[in-house]
Every structure is written in C-alpha cells, then in structure tokens.
Tab-separated table of C-alpha atoms and ligand atoms in Angstrom:
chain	number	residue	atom	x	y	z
A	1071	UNK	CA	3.789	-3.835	22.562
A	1072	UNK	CA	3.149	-2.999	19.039
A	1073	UNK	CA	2.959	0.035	17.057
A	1074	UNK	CA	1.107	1.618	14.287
A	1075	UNK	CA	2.975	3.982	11.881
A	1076	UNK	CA	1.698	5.621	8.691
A	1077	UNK	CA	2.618	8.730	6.426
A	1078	UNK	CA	0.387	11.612	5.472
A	1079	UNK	CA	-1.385	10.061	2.862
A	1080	UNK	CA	-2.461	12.666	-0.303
A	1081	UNK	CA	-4.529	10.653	-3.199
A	1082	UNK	CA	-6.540	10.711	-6.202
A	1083	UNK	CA	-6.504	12.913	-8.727
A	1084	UNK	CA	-4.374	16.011	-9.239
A	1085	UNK	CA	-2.327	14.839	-5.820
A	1086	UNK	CA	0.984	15.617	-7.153
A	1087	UNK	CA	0.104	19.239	-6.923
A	1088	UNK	CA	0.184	19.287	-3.354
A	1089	UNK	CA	3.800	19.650	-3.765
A	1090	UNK	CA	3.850	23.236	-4.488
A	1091	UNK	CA	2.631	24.072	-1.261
A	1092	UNK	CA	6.094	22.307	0.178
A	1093	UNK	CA	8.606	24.684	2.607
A	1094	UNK	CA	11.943	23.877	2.351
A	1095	UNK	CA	15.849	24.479	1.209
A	1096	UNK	CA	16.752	21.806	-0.929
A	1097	UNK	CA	14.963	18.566	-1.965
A	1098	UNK	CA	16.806	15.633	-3.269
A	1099	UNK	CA	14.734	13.742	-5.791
A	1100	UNK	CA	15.659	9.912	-6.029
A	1101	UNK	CA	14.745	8.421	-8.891
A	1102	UNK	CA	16.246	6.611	-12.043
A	1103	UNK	CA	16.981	6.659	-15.177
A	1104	UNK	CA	13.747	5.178	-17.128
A	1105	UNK	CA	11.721	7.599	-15.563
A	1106	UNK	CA	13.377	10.485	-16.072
A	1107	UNK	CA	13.450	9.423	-19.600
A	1108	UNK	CA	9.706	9.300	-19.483
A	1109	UNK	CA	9.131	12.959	-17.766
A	1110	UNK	CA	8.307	12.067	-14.470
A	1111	UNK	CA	11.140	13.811	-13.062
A	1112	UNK	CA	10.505	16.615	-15.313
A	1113	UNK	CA	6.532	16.681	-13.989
A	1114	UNK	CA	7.719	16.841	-9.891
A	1115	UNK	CA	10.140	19.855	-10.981
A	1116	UNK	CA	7.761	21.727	-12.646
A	1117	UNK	CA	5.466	21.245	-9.740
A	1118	UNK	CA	8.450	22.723	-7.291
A	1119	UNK	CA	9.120	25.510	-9.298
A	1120	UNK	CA	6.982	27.741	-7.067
A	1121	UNK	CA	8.076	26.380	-4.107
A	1122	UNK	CA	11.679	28.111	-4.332
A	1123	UNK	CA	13.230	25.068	-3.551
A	1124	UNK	CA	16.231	24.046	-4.971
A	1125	UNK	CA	16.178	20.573	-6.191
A	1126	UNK	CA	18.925	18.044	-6.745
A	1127	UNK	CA	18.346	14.661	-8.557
A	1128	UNK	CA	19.901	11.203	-7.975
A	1129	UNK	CA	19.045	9.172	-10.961
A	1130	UNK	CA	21.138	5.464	-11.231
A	1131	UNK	CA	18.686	3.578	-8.991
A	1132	UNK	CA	18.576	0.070	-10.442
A	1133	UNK	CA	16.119	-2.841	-9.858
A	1134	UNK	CA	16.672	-4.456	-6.765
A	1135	UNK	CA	19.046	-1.877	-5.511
A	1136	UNK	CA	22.119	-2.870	-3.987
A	1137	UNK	CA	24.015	-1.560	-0.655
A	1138	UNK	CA	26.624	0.094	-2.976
A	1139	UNK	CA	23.940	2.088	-4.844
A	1140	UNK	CA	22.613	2.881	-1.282
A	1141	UNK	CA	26.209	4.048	0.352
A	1142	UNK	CA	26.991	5.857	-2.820
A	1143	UNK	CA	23.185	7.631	-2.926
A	1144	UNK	CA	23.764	8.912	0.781
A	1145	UNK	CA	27.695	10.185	-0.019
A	1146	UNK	CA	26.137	12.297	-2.561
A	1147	UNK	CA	23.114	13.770	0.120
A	1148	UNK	CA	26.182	14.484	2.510
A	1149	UNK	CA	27.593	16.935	-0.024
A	1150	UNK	CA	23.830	18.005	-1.201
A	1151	UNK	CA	22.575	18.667	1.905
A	1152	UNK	CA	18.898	18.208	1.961
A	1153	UNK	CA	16.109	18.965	4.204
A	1154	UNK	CA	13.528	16.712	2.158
A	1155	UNK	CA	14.429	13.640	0.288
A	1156	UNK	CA	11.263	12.691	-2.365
A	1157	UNK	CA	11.284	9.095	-3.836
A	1158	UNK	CA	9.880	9.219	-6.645
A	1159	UNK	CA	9.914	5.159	-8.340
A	1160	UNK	CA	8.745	1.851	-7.898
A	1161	UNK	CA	9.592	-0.421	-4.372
A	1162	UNK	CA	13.137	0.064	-5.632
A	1163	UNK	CA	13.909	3.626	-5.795
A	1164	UNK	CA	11.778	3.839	-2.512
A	1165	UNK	CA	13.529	1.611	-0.830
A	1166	UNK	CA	17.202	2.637	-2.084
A	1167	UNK	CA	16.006	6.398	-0.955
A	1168	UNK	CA	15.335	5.241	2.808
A	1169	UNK	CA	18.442	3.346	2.875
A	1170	UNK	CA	19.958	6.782	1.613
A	1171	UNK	CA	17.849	8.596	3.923
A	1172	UNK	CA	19.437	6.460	7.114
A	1173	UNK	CA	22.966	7.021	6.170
A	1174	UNK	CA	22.765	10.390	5.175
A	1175	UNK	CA	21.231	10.485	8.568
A	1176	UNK	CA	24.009	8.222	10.583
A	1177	UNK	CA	27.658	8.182	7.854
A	1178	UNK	CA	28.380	5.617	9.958
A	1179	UNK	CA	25.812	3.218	10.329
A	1180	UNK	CA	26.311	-0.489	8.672
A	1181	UNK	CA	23.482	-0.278	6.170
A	1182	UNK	CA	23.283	-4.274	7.068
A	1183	UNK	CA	22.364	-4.095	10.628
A	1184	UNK	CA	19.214	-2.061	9.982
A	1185	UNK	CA	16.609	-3.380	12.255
A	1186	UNK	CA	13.500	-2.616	13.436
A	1187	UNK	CA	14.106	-2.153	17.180
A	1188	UNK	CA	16.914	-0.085	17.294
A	1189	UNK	CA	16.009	3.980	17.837
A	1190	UNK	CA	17.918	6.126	14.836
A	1191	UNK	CA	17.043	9.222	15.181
A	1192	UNK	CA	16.128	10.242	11.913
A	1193	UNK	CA	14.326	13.499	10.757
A	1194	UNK	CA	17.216	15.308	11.734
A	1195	UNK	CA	18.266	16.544	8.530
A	1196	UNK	CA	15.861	15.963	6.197
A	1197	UNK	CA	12.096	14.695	5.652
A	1198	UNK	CA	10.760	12.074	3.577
A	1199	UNK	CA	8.141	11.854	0.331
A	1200	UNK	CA	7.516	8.886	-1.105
A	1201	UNK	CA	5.366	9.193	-4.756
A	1202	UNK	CA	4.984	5.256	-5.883
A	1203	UNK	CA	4.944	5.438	-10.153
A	1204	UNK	CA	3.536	1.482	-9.600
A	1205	UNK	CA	0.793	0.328	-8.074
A	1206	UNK	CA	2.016	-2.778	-5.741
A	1207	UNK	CA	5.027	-2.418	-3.491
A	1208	UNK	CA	3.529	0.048	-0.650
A	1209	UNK	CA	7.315	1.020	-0.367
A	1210	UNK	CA	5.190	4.379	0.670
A	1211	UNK	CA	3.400	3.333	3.263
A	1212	UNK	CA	5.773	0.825	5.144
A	1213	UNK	CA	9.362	0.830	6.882
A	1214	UNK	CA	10.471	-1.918	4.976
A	1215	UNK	CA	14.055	-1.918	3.189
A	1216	UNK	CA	14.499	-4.583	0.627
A	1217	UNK	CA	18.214	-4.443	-0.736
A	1218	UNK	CA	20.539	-6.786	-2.233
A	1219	UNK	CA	23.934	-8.396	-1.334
A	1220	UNK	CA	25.066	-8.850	-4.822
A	1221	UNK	CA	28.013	-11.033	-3.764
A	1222	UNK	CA	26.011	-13.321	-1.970
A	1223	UNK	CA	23.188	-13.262	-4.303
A	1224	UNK	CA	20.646	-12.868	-1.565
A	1225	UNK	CA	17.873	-10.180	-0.305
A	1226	UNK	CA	18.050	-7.829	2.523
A	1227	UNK	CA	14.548	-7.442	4.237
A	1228	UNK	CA	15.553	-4.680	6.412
A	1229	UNK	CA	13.452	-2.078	8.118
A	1230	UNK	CA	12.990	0.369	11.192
A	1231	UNK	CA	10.504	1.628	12.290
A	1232	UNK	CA	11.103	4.933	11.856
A	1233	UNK	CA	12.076	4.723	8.076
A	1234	UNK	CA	8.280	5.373	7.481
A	1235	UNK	CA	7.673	8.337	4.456
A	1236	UNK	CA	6.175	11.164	6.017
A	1237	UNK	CA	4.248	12.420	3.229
A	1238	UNK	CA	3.108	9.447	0.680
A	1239	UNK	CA	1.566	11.361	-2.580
A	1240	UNK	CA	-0.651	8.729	-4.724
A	1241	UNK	CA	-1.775	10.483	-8.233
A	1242	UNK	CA	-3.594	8.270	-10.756
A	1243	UNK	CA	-2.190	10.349	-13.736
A	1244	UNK	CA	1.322	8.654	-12.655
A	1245	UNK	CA	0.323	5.361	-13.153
A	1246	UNK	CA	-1.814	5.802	-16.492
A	1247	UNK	CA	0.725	4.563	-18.568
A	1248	UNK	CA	2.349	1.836	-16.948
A	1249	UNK	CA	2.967	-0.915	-19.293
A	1250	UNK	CA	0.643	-3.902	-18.413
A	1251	UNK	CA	3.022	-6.637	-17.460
A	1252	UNK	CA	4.108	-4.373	-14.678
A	1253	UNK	CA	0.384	-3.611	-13.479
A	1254	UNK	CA	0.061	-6.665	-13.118
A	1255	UNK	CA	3.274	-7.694	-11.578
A	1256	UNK	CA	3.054	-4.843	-9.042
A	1257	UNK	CA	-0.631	-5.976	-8.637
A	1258	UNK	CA	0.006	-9.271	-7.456
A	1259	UNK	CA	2.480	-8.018	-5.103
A	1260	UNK	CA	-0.170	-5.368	-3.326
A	1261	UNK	CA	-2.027	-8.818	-3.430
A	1262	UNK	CA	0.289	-11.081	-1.629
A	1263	UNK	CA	0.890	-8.403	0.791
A	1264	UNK	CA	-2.752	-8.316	1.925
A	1265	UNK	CA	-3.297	-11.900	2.372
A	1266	UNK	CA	0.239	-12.096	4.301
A	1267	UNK	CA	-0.679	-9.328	6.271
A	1268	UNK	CA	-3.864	-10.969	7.648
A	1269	UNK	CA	-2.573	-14.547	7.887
A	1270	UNK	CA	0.780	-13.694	9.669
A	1271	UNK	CA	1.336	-14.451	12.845
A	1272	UNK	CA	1.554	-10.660	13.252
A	1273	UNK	CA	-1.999	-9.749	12.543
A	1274	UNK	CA	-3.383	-7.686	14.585
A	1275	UNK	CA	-6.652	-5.573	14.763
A	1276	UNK	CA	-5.485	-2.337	13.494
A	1277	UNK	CA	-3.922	-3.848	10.186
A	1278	UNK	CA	-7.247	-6.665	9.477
A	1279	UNK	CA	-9.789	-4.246	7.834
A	1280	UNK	CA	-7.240	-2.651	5.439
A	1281	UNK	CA	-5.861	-5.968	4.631
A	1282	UNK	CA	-9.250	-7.403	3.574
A	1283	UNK	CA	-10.540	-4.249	1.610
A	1284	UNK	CA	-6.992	-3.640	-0.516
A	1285	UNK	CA	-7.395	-7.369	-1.242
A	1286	UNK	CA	-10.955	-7.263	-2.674
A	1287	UNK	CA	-9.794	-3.926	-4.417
A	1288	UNK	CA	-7.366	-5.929	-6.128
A	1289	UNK	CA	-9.217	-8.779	-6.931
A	1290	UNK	CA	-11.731	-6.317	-8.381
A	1291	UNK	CA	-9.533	-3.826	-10.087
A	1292	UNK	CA	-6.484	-5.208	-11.134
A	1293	UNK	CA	-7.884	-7.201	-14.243
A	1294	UNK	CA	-9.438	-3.972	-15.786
A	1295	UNK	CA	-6.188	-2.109	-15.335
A	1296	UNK	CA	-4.321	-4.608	-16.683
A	1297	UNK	CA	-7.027	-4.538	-19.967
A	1298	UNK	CA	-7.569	-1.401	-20.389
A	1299	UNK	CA	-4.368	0.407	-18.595
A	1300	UNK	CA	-6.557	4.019	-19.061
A	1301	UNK	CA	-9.101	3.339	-17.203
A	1302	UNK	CA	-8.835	6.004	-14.543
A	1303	UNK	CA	-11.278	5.146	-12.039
A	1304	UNK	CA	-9.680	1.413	-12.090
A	1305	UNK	CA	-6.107	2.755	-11.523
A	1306	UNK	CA	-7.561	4.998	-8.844
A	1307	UNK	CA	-8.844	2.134	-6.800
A	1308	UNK	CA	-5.578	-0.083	-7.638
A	1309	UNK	CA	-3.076	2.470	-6.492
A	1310	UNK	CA	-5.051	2.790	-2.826
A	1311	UNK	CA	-5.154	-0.642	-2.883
A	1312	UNK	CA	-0.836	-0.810	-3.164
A	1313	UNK	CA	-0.856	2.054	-0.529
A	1314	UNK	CA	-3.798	0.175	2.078
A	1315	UNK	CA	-1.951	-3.465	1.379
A	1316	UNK	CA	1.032	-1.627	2.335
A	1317	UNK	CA	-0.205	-0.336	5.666
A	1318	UNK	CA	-1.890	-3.138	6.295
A	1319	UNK	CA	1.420	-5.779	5.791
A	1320	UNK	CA	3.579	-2.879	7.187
A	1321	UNK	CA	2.252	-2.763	10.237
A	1322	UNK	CA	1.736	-6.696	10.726
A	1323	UNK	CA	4.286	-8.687	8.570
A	1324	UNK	CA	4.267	-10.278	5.270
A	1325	UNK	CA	5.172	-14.004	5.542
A	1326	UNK	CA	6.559	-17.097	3.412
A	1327	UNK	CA	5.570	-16.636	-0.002
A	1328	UNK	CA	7.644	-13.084	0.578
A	1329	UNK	CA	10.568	-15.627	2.051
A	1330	UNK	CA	10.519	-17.579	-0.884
A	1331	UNK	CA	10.069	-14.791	-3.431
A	1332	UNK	CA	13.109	-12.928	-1.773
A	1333	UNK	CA	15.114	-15.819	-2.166
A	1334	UNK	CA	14.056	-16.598	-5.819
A	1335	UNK	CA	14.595	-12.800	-6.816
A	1336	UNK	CA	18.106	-12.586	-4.976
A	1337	UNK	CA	19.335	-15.784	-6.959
A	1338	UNK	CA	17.526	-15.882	-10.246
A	1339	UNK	CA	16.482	-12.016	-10.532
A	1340	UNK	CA	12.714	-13.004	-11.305
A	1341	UNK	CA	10.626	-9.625	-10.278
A	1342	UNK	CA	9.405	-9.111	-7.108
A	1343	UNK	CA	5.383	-9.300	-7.564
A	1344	UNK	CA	5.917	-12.578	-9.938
A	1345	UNK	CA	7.852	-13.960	-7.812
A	1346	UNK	CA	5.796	-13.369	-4.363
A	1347	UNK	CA	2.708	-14.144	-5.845
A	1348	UNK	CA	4.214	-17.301	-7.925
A	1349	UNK	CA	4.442	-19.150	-4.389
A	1350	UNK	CA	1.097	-17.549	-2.685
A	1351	UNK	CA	-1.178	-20.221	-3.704
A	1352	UNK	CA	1.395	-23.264	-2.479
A	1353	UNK	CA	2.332	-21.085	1.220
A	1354	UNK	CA	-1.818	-21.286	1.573
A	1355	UNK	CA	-1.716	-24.902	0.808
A	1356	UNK	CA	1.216	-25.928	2.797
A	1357	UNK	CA	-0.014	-23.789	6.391
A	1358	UNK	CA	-3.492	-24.481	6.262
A	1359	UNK	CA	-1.936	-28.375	6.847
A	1360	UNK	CA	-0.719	-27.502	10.458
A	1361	UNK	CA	-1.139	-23.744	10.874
A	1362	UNK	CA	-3.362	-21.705	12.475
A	1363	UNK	CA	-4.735	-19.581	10.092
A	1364	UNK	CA	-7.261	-17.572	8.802
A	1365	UNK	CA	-8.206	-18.464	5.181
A	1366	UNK	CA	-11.958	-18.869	6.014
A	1367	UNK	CA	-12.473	-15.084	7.380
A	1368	UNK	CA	-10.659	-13.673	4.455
A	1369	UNK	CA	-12.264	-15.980	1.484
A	1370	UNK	CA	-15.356	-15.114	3.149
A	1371	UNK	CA	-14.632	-11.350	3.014
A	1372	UNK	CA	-14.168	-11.613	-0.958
A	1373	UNK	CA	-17.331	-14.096	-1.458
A	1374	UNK	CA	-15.919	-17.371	-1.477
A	1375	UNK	CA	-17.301	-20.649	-0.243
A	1376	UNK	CA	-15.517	-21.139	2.606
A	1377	UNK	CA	-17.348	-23.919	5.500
A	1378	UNK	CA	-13.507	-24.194	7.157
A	1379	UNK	CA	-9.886	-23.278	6.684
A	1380	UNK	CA	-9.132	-26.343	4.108
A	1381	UNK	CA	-12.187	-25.508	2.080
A	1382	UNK	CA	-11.422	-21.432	2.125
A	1383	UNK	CA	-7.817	-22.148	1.408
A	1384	UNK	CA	-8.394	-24.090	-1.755
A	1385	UNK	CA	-11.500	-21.582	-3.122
A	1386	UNK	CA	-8.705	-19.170	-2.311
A	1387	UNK	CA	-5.753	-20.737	-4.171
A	1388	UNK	CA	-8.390	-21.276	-6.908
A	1389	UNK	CA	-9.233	-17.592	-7.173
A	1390	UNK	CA	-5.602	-15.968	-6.847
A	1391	UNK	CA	-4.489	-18.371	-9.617
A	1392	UNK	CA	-7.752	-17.761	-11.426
A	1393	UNK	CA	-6.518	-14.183	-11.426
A	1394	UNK	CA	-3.145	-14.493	-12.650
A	1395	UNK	CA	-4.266	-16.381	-15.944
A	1396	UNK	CA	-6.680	-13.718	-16.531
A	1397	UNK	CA	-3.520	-11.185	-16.344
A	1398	UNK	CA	-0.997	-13.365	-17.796
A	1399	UNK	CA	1.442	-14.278	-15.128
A	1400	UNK	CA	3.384	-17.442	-14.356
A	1401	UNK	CA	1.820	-20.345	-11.700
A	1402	UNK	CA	4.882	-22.500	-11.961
A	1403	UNK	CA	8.955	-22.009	-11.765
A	1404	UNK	CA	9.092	-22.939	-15.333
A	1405	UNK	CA	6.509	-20.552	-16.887
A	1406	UNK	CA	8.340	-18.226	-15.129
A	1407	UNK	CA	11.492	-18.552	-17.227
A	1408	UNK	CA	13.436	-21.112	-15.032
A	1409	UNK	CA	14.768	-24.231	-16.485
A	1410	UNK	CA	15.601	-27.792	-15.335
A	1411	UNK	CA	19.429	-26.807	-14.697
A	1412	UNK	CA	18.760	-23.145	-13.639
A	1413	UNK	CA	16.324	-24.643	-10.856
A	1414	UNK	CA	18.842	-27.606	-10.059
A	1415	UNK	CA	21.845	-25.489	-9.675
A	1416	UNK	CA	19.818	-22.756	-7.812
A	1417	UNK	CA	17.873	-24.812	-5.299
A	1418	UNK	CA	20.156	-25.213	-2.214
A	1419	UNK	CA	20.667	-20.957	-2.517
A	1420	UNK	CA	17.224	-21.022	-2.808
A	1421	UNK	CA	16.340	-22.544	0.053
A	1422	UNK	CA	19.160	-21.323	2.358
A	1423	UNK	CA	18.078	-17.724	1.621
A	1424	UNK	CA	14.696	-18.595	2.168
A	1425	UNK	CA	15.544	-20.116	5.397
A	1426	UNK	CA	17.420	-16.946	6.869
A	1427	UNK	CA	14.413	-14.214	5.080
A	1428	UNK	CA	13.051	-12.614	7.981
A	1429	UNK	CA	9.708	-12.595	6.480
A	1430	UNK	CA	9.766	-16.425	6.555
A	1431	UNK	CA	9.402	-16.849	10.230
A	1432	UNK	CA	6.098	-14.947	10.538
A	1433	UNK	CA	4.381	-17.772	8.861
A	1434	UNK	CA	1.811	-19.590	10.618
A	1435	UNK	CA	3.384	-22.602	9.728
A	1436	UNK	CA	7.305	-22.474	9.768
A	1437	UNK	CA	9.027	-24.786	7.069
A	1438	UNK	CA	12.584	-26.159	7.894
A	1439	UNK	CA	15.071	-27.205	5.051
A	1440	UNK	CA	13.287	-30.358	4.057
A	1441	UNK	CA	9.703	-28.870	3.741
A	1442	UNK	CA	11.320	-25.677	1.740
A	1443	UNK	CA	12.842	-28.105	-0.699
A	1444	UNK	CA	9.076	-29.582	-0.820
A	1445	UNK	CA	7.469	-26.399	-1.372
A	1446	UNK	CA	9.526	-24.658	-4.311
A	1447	UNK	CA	10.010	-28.292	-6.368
A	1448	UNK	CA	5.937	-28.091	-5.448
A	1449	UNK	CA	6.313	-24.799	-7.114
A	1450	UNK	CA	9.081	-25.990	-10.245
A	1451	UNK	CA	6.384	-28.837	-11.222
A	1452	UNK	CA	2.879	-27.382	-10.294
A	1453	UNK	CA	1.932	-29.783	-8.207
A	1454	UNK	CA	-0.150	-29.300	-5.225
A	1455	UNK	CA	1.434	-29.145	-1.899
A	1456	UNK	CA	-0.055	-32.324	0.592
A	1457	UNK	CA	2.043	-32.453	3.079
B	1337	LIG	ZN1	6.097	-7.527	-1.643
C-alpha cells in the first residue's frame, strides 16, 4: 500500500492574488529575515488586507533550520493561535513551518521521531500554505522535513505523510529576481529530485510521468533563467518544474545523491541543490554497476542515445554535468570550496551520516561504508566511479 498526496496547486501569473479570497482568524506568516527585507512579506500582507485576517509574522528562519528554531517557531503559534500557517521561503522556511505546524499541533511531540507512518492528526488548529520564493526544493508539494541537529552536525530527513501544504501558491513574479547562483542551485535540486524520483526503488506509476516532464523542463529552462533571470515565460516553466519534481520525488523517494548531499550539507554547510546535484552524476555511475535501474527510459525521454542502462547512464551523466558548466556550478568536492584537510577531517562524518540518511536506502544500489568512502573521494578528485 502506497499513497498519493498533493496540495491545491494555484500557478502562473498573478497566483498570489488568490489569497484575498482566504477565510480565516489569524494567519501566521513564516518567513525570514532576507525576505522581508526584500518586500515579500510586505506583498502577501497587502494581498490579506481584504481578507480581514489578522496576520502574525515569524521571521528568524535560518538556512538549514534547526530543531531549536522549530520548537521555538511552534511556542510562539501556541500563544498566536492560528487557524492558517503560510510559508512563505525557500525549502528552509517551508520546512521549519511544518515542523512548527506539527508541534503547534502536538506541544508534546519529539520533533525527532517524526515519521512517515505514524497518524498525527493535524489540521486541527490550523491549515497550511506553502508559497516557494525558489524554484527547486518542492518543500510545497511534498511531506518532507529536512532539519538539522546542530550538535551532531548531521541532517534530519523527516516527514509524515500528512505534513503535505494544503494550498501550494506558485507566482512567477516571486521568483523574477532571484539572484542567479540560487536559480541555479535550486534548479539542480528540482533536477536531482526528478531523476531520484524515477530511479528509486520507490517509483511507482503515479509519480513516473511528472518525474520525466519536470526533468526535461529543467533541462530546457533552467539555463535561460539562469541567463537572463527576467525571462518570464522561462521562470514560469522552472517554478512548475520545482513544484512537479516535488510531487513526483514526494510521492516516490529521492535516493543517494540526496544521502550524500545531506551528509555533506550537515557537516560542511555546502547548499542543498550544489550539494545533491554535485554527487548525481557519480550515484548514476556507481548503480547502473549492480542496480536495477532505469537510466535508459529516462535518457530516452529527454533525447539521449541510450541502446542500454550503461550507455543511457553515461549520455546522462554527460548531459547533467554538461548543464552545470553551462550554469556555473561545481562537479567536484574541491570546486565546491572543500579543501584537502576540510575533506580529510570531514570524511568519516561524512560517510556515517550518509550511511544513517534515510534517503540513502532507496537507492537501487545500496553502498555500505567502504563503497561510500569510494564514492565521495570519487567525488573529492573527479574521477569516474568503476566499481
Ligand atoms: Zn532536494
């Protein structure tokens, strides 16, 4: 048994409007502090101010938000009282709001044993509105929790199933002026997600067909957003491609190059999309050895040559890495900032966390310690996985 969850889905242009048509008390808007210094926050009031609603912000989300952020978020809701919470940020603030969401829900809930088989019961105080200002996470469209442990340096990849936004509102005009390193960070994360989502051991029917079309949106779009960050029709197509990735991986699983991107941004805080889509190309190249996978269907999907799985996988490695030249994103450990000693000293954390990330065991191929030690010094020297 398997199931299929989505939000109400409201895109393209003018979609932020739809807010004024919203019935409610009080909202809680979760956000931080960059964005309401860049009017967003301003922008979602003004849109409420018809509504009658009264609105109450939370503002200090920080990158890769941590369980304190999340207790302290929901502690705040408890006095606040809301019957709709809006996240309105990147994967982060998302993410940090549903953790909020779940404790305002449940004061007493460990925020560490979220899972996704336990029933919560949430909805019982307030609603949920996700509005994504990147294009690449699909925090809208999925139950997925990322948070961080700070004292252990490692990545939560929590989730339930019922932590799923029920109203996800994707306007272009939010995304026009992202700067480009983050388009095309954020990018190659909607990216990674729609490969992982059809080559996990999770695929299923329901998820294939969005997986395959947000990847060839990407692989179409991406470059001219990143090159020209106004072009509206590009951002259009990029921004359903974060959300369709997202409910495509959501509802199947990402896999190992998330496992190994978790554990990189938990101990050396490189961003989430860089990170992920840093080890895509050498998680193709190391389960097409043994796994069973499905690199021919999908390279044939975006044009590639593609006779059988070895051939698609390396047309396929060529093409995602062909892509992040073209937008100016690191292939190896080093071009992504990490050094000799920081990669020395890091490595055993590195691959412990990578070896407990839930998202690692949904690979077609499963590595144990010796082959993860393999794949990210693979990863530190560019060198082709073989093995
Ligand atoms: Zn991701």
């Amino acid at each position: 048994m398997w199931f299929f969850s989505s939000p109400n889905v409201v895109f393209g242009e003018g979609a932020l409007g739809s807010l004024d048509t919203l019935k409610g008390r009080c909202a809680c808007i979760v956000t931080d502090a960059n964005l309401v210094a860049l009017g967003f926050l301003e922008r979602v009031r003004g849109t409420l101010a018809s509504t009658g609603i009264e609105i109450a912000v939370i503002d200090n989300v920080e990158s890769d938000p941590s369980i304190e952020t999340v207790k302290a978020g929901a502690k705040r809701m408890l006095e606040i009282k809301p019957d709709w919470i809006i996240a309105l940020g990147g994967g982060s603030v998302i993410d940090a709001a549903k953790g909020m969401w779940i404790l305002y829900e449940h004061p007493d809930f460990d925020p560490e044993s979220i899972n996704p088989i336990d029933h919560i019961g949430l909805r019982v105080k307030a609603r949920f509105i996700a509005i994504p200002t990147t294009a690449g996470t699909g925090s809208e469209a999925t139950w997925a929790i990322v948070l961080t442990n700070r004292a252990e340096k490692r990545k939560l990849g929590l989730g339930n199933r019922e932590a799923v936004a029920d109203i996800a509102i994707l306007d272009p005009e939010i995304i026009r002026d992202l700067p480009a390193r983050i388009t095309a960070e954020t990018g190659l994360d909607a990216l990674t997600h729609a490969i992982e989502g059809f080559t996990s051991t999770y695929a299923n029917d329901f998820c294939d067909g969005l997986c395959l079309q947000a990847a060839r949106l990407v692989f179409d779009y991406l470059p001219r957003c990143y090159h020209d960050g106004h072009d509206m029709d590009a951002r259009t197509h990029m921004q359903n491609a974060a959300c369709i990735a997202g409910l495509g991986f959501g509802n199947s699983m990402a896999a190992l190059a998330h496992g190994m991107g978790h554990a990189l941004g938990g101990a050396l805080h490189v961003p989430h999309g860089r990170a992920v889509a840093l080890f895509l190309p050498y998680t193709i190249e190391y389960c097409v050895h043994t796994g069973n996978t499905r690199y021919a269907a999908l390279a044939k999907f975006l044009g590639l040559p593609a006779g059988n799985e070895v051939e698609a996988a390396a047309n396929l490695v060529e093409a995602i890495r062909k892509l992040e030249r073209e937008i100016e994103q690191p292939l190896t450990l080093p071009e992504a900032g990490i050094d000799q000693g920081m990669f020395d000293q890091a490595l055993q954390q590195l691959i412990a966390n990578a070896l407990n990330d839930s998202q690692t065991i949904m690979a077609t191929r499963i590595p144990e310690e010796a082959d993860l030690r393999r794949l990210f010094t693979c990863a530190f020297n560019g060198e082709k996985v073989n093995f």
